Amino acid sequence: MSDQRTVLLHVSDRPDDIARAIGIAHTLHDARPEYSIRIIVNGPAVRGATRDADPLEVPGFASIEICEGGLRGRGIPVDSLQPGVVTTASAAVAIADAQFDGAAYNRV
């Protein structure tokens, strides 16, 4: 288990929930700046991270990780993602691994 405290914000339903998760990340960071914050996105919500969606302001203190399987399943190429957004091979694996490492899980 890592000494770093990590919070996972899981977004999977609606594309606009990514912006909501960013707001929650700001609240967490203001209260606990020492936390590592990961926003993990899969399912229909992945569309909210494309260049066609409203621009996301990715905070420097958090990561936004999009499930590659969710992108493939919707025919969305990785190069269509907004700047600052990264991918993870599988959201389910990333969430499980982080929880086994002691991360706190929050569904958005």
JSON list of N, CA, C and O in Angstrom, two decimals, residues 11-37:
[
{"chain": "A", "resi": 11, "resn": "VAL", "atom": "N", "xyz": [-16.52, 8.24, -13.36]},
{"chain": "A", "resi": 11, "resn": "VAL", "atom": "CA", "xyz": [-17.57, 8.82, -14.20]},
{"chain": "A", "resi": 11, "resn": "VAL", "atom": "C", "xyz": [-17.88, 7.82, -15.31]},
{"chain": "A", "resi": 11, "resn": "VAL", "atom": "O", "xyz": [-16.97, 7.42, -16.04]},
{"chain": "A", "resi": 12, "resn": "SER", "atom": "N", "xyz": [-19.15, 7.43, -15.43]},
{"chain": "A", "resi": 12, "resn": "SER", "atom": "CA", "xyz": [-19.46, 6.47, -16.50]},
{"chain": "A", "resi": 12, "resn": "SER", "atom": "C", "xyz": [-20.78, 6.73, -17.22]},
{"chain": "A", "resi": 12, "resn": "SER", "atom": "O", "xyz": [-20.99, 6.18, -18.30]},
{"chain": "A", "resi": 13, "resn": "ASP", "atom": "N", "xyz": [-21.65, 7.53, -16.67]},
{"chain": "A", "resi": 13, "resn": "ASP", "atom": "CA", "xyz": [-22.99, 7.66, -17.25]},
{"chain": "A", "resi": 13, "resn": "ASP", "atom": "C", "xyz": [-23.13, 8.74, -18.31]},
{"chain": "A", "resi": 13, "resn": "ASP", "atom": "O", "xyz": [-23.43, 8.45, -19.46]},
{"chain": "A", "resi": 14, "resn": "ARG", "atom": "N", "xyz": [-22.92, 9.98, -17.93]},
{"chain": "A", "resi": 14, "resn": "ARG", "atom": "CA", "xyz": [-23.19, 11.10, -18.84]},
{"chain": "A", "resi": 14, "resn": "ARG", "atom": "C", "xyz": [-21.92, 11.88, -19.15]},
{"chain": "A", "resi": 14, "resn": "ARG", "atom": "O", "xyz": [-21.11, 12.13, -18.25]},
{"chain": "A", "resi": 15, "resn": "PRO", "atom": "N", "xyz": [-21.75, 12.28, -20.40]},
{"chain": "A", "resi": 15, "resn": "PRO", "atom": "CA", "xyz": [-20.56, 13.05, -20.77]},
{"chain": "A", "resi": 15, "resn": "PRO", "atom": "C", "xyz": [-20.35, 14.31, -19.92]},
{"chain": "A", "resi": 15, "resn": "PRO", "atom": "O", "xyz": [-19.22, 14.64, -19.58]},
{"chain": "A", "resi": 16, "resn": "ASP", "atom": "N", "xyz": [-21.43, 15.00, -19.55]},
{"chain": "A", "resi": 16, "resn": "ASP", "atom": "CA", "xyz": [-21.27, 16.23, -18.77]},
{"chain": "A", "resi": 16, "resn": "ASP", "atom": "C", "xyz": [-20.88, 15.97, -17.32]},
{"chain": "A", "resi": 16, "resn": "ASP", "atom": "O", "xyz": [-20.52, 16.90, -16.60]},
{"chain": "A", "resi": 17, "resn": "ASP", "atom": "N", "xyz": [-20.90, 14.71, -16.89]},
{"chain": "A", "resi": 17, "resn": "ASP", "atom": "CA", "xyz": [-20.46, 14.39, -15.53]},
{"chain": "A", "resi": 17, "resn": "ASP", "atom": "C", "xyz": [-18.95, 14.55, -15.35]},
{"chain": "A", "resi": 17, "resn": "ASP", "atom": "O", "xyz": [-18.47, 14.64, -14.23]},
{"chain": "A", "resi": 18, "resn": "ILE", "atom": "N", "xyz": [-18.20, 14.59, -16.46]},
{"chain": "A", "resi": 18, "resn": "ILE", "atom": "CA", "xyz": [-16.76, 14.82, -16.33]},
{"chain": "A", "resi": 18, "resn": "ILE", "atom": "C", "xyz": [-16.52, 16.21, -15.74]},
{"chain": "A", "resi": 18, "resn": "ILE", "atom": "O", "xyz": [-15.71, 16.37, -14.84]},
{"chain": "A", "resi": 19, "resn": "ALA", "atom": "N", "xyz": [-17.24, 17.21, -16.23]},
{"chain": "A", "resi": 19, "resn": "ALA", "atom": "CA", "xyz": [-17.10, 18.57, -15.69]},
{"chain": "A", "resi": 19, "resn": "ALA", "atom": "C", "xyz": [-17.49, 18.60, -14.22]},
{"chain": "A", "resi": 19, "resn": "ALA", "atom": "O", "xyz": [-16.86, 19.29, -13.41]},
{"chain": "A", "resi": 20, "resn": "ARG", "atom": "N", "xyz": [-18.52, 17.85, -13.87]},
{"chain": "A", "resi": 20, "resn": "ARG", "atom": "CA", "xyz": [-18.93, 17.78, -12.46]},
{"chain": "A", "resi": 20, "resn": "ARG", "atom": "C", "xyz": [-17.83, 17.15, -11.61]},
{"chain": "A", "resi": 20, "resn": "ARG", "atom": "O", "xyz": [-17.55, 17.62, -10.51]},
{"chain": "A", "resi": 21, "resn": "ALA", "atom": "N", "xyz": [-17.19, 16.12, -12.14]},
{"chain": "A", "resi": 21, "resn": "ALA", "atom": "CA", "xyz": [-16.08, 15.47, -11.41]},
{"chain": "A", "resi": 21, "resn": "ALA", "atom": "C", "xyz": [-14.91, 16.43, -11.23]},
{"chain": "A", "resi": 21, "resn": "ALA", "atom": "O", "xyz": [-14.26, 16.43, -10.18]},
{"chain": "A", "resi": 22, "resn": "ILE", "atom": "N", "xyz": [-14.66, 17.26, -12.23]},
{"chain": "A", "resi": 22, "resn": "ILE", "atom": "CA", "xyz": [-13.60, 18.26, -12.10]},
{"chain": "A", "resi": 22, "resn": "ILE", "atom": "C", "xyz": [-13.92, 19.23, -10.96]},
{"chain": "A", "resi": 22, "resn": "ILE", "atom": "O", "xyz": [-13.06, 19.59, -10.17]},
{"chain": "A", "resi": 23, "resn": "GLY", "atom": "N", "xyz": [-15.19, 19.62, -10.86]},
{"chain": "A", "resi": 23, "resn": "GLY", "atom": "CA", "xyz": [-15.61, 20.48, -9.74]},
{"chain": "A", "resi": 23, "resn": "GLY", "atom": "C", "xyz": [-15.41, 19.81, -8.40]},
{"chain": "A", "resi": 23, "resn": "GLY", "atom": "O", "xyz": [-14.93, 20.43, -7.44]},
{"chain": "A", "resi": 24, "resn": "ILE", "atom": "N", "xyz": [-15.74, 18.53, -8.32]},
{"chain": "A", "resi": 24, "resn": "ILE", "atom": "CA", "xyz": [-15.53, 17.78, -7.08]},
{"chain": "A", "resi": 24, "resn": "ILE", "atom": "C", "xyz": [-14.03, 17.68, -6.77]},
{"chain": "A", "resi": 24, "resn": "ILE", "atom": "O", "xyz": [-13.62, 17.80, -5.61]},
{"chain": "A", "resi": 25, "resn": "ALA", "atom": "N", "xyz": [-13.23, 17.48, -7.82]},
{"chain": "A", "resi": 25, "resn": "ALA", "atom": "CA", "xyz": [-11.78, 17.42, -7.62]},
{"chain": "A", "resi": 25, "resn": "ALA", "atom": "C", "xyz": [-11.26, 18.72, -7.03]},
{"chain": "A", "resi": 25, "resn": "ALA", "atom": "O", "xyz": [-10.39, 18.71, -6.14]},
{"chain": "A", "resi": 26, "resn": "HIS", "atom": "N", "xyz": [-11.79, 19.86, -7.49]},
{"chain": "A", "resi": 26, "resn": "HIS", "atom": "CA", "xyz": [-11.38, 21.15, -6.92]},
{"chain": "A", "resi": 26, "resn": "HIS", "atom": "C", "xyz": [-11.76, 21.23, -5.44]},
{"chain": "A", "resi": 26, "resn": "HIS", "atom": "O", "xyz": [-10.96, 21.70, -4.62]},
{"chain": "A", "resi": 27, "resn": "THR", "atom": "N", "xyz": [-12.95, 20.78, -5.10]},
{"chain": "A", "resi": 27, "resn": "THR", "atom": "CA", "xyz": [-13.38, 20.78, -3.69]},
{"chain": "A", "resi": 27, "resn": "THR", "atom": "C", "xyz": [-12.45, 19.92, -2.85]},
{"chain": "A", "resi": 27, "resn": "THR", "atom": "O", "xyz": [-12.01, 20.33, -1.76]},
{"chain": "A", "resi": 28, "resn": "LEU", "atom": "N", "xyz": [-12.14, 18.72, -3.34]},
{"chain": "A", "resi": 28, "resn": "LEU", "atom": "CA", "xyz": [-11.22, 17.84, -2.62]},
{"chain": "A", "resi": 28, "resn": "LEU", "atom": "C", "xyz": [-9.85, 18.47, -2.46]},
{"chain": "A", "resi": 28, "resn": "LEU", "atom": "O", "xyz": [-9.25, 18.43, -1.39]},
{"chain": "A", "resi": 29, "resn": "HIS", "atom": "N", "xyz": [-9.35, 19.03, -3.55]},
{"chain": "A", "resi": 29, "resn": "HIS", "atom": "CA", "xyz": [-8.01, 19.63, -3.52]},
{"chain": "A", "resi": 29, "resn": "HIS", "atom": "C", "xyz": [-7.95, 20.81, -2.56]},
{"chain": "A", "resi": 29, "resn": "HIS", "atom": "O", "xyz": [-6.96, 20.98, -1.84]},
{"chain": "A", "resi": 30, "resn": "ASP", "atom": "N", "xyz": [-9.00, 21.62, -2.53]},
{"chain": "A", "resi": 30, "resn": "ASP", "atom": "CA", "xyz": [-9.03, 22.75, -1.60]},
{"chain": "A", "resi": 30, "resn": "ASP", "atom": "C", "xyz": [-8.98, 22.28, -0.15]},
{"chain": "A", "resi": 30, "resn": "ASP", "atom": "O", "xyz": [-8.31, 22.89, 0.68]},
{"chain": "A", "resi": 31, "resn": "ALA", "atom": "N", "xyz": [-9.69, 21.20, 0.15]},
{"chain": "A", "resi": 31, "resn": "ALA", "atom": "CA", "xyz": [-9.75, 20.69, 1.51]},
{"chain": "A", "resi": 31, "resn": "ALA", "atom": "C", "xyz": [-8.55, 19.81, 1.88]},
{"chain": "A", "resi": 31, "resn": "ALA", "atom": "O", "xyz": [-8.11, 19.81, 3.03]},
{"chain": "A", "resi": 32, "resn": "ARG", "atom": "N", "xyz": [-8.05, 19.06, 0.90]},
{"chain": "A", "resi": 32, "resn": "ARG", "atom": "CA", "xyz": [-6.97, 18.11, 1.14]},
{"chain": "A", "resi": 32, "resn": "ARG", "atom": "C", "xyz": [-5.97, 18.16, -0.02]},
{"chain": "A", "resi": 32, "resn": "ARG", "atom": "O", "xyz": [-5.93, 17.26, -0.86]},
{"chain": "A", "resi": 33, "resn": "PRO", "atom": "N", "xyz": [-5.15, 19.20, -0.10]},
{"chain": "A", "resi": 33, "resn": "PRO", "atom": "CA", "xyz": [-4.23, 19.35, -1.24]},
{"chain": "A", "resi": 33, "resn": "PRO", "atom": "C", "xyz": [-3.21, 18.22, -1.35]},
{"chain": "A", "resi": 33, "resn": "PRO", "atom": "O", "xyz": [-2.62, 18.04, -2.42]},
{"chain": "A", "resi": 34, "resn": "GLU", "atom": "N", "xyz": [-3.03, 17.48, -0.29]},
{"chain": "A", "resi": 34, "resn": "GLU", "atom": "CA", "xyz": [-2.06, 16.38, -0.33]},
{"chain": "A", "resi": 34, "resn": "GLU", "atom": "C", "xyz": [-2.59, 15.13, -1.03]},
{"chain": "A", "resi": 34, "resn": "GLU", "atom": "O", "xyz": [-1.83, 14.22, -1.37]},
{"chain": "A", "resi": 35, "resn": "TYR", "atom": "N", "xyz": [-3.89, 15.07, -1.29]},
{"chain": "A", "resi": 35, "resn": "TYR", "atom": "CA", "xyz": [-4.47, 13.90, -1.96]},
{"chain": "A", "resi": 35, "resn": "TYR", "atom": "C", "xyz": [-4.09, 13.87, -3.44]},
{"chain": "A", "resi": 35, "resn": "TYR", "atom": "O", "xyz": [-4.03, 14.91, -4.11]},
{"chain": "A", "resi": 36, "resn": "SER", "atom": "N", "xyz": [-3.90, 12.68, -3.94]},
{"chain": "A", "resi": 36, "resn": "SER", "atom": "CA", "xyz": [-3.77, 12.45, -5.37]},
{"chain": "A", "resi": 36, "resn": "SER", "atom": "C", "xyz": [-5.19, 12.18, -5.88]},
{"chain": "A", "resi": 36, "resn": "SER", "atom": "O", "xyz": [-5.91, 11.37, -5.29]},
{"chain": "A", "resi": 37, "resn": "ILE", "atom": "N", "xyz": [-5.59, 12.84, -6.95]},
{"chain": "A", "resi": 37, "resn": "ILE", "atom": "CA", "xyz": [-6.96, 12.70, -7.45]},
{"chain": "A", "resi": 37, "resn": "ILE", "atom": "C", "xyz": [-6.93, 12.19, -8.89]},
{"chain": "A", "resi": 37, "resn": "ILE", "atom": "O", "xyz": [-6.27, 12.76, -9.75]}
]
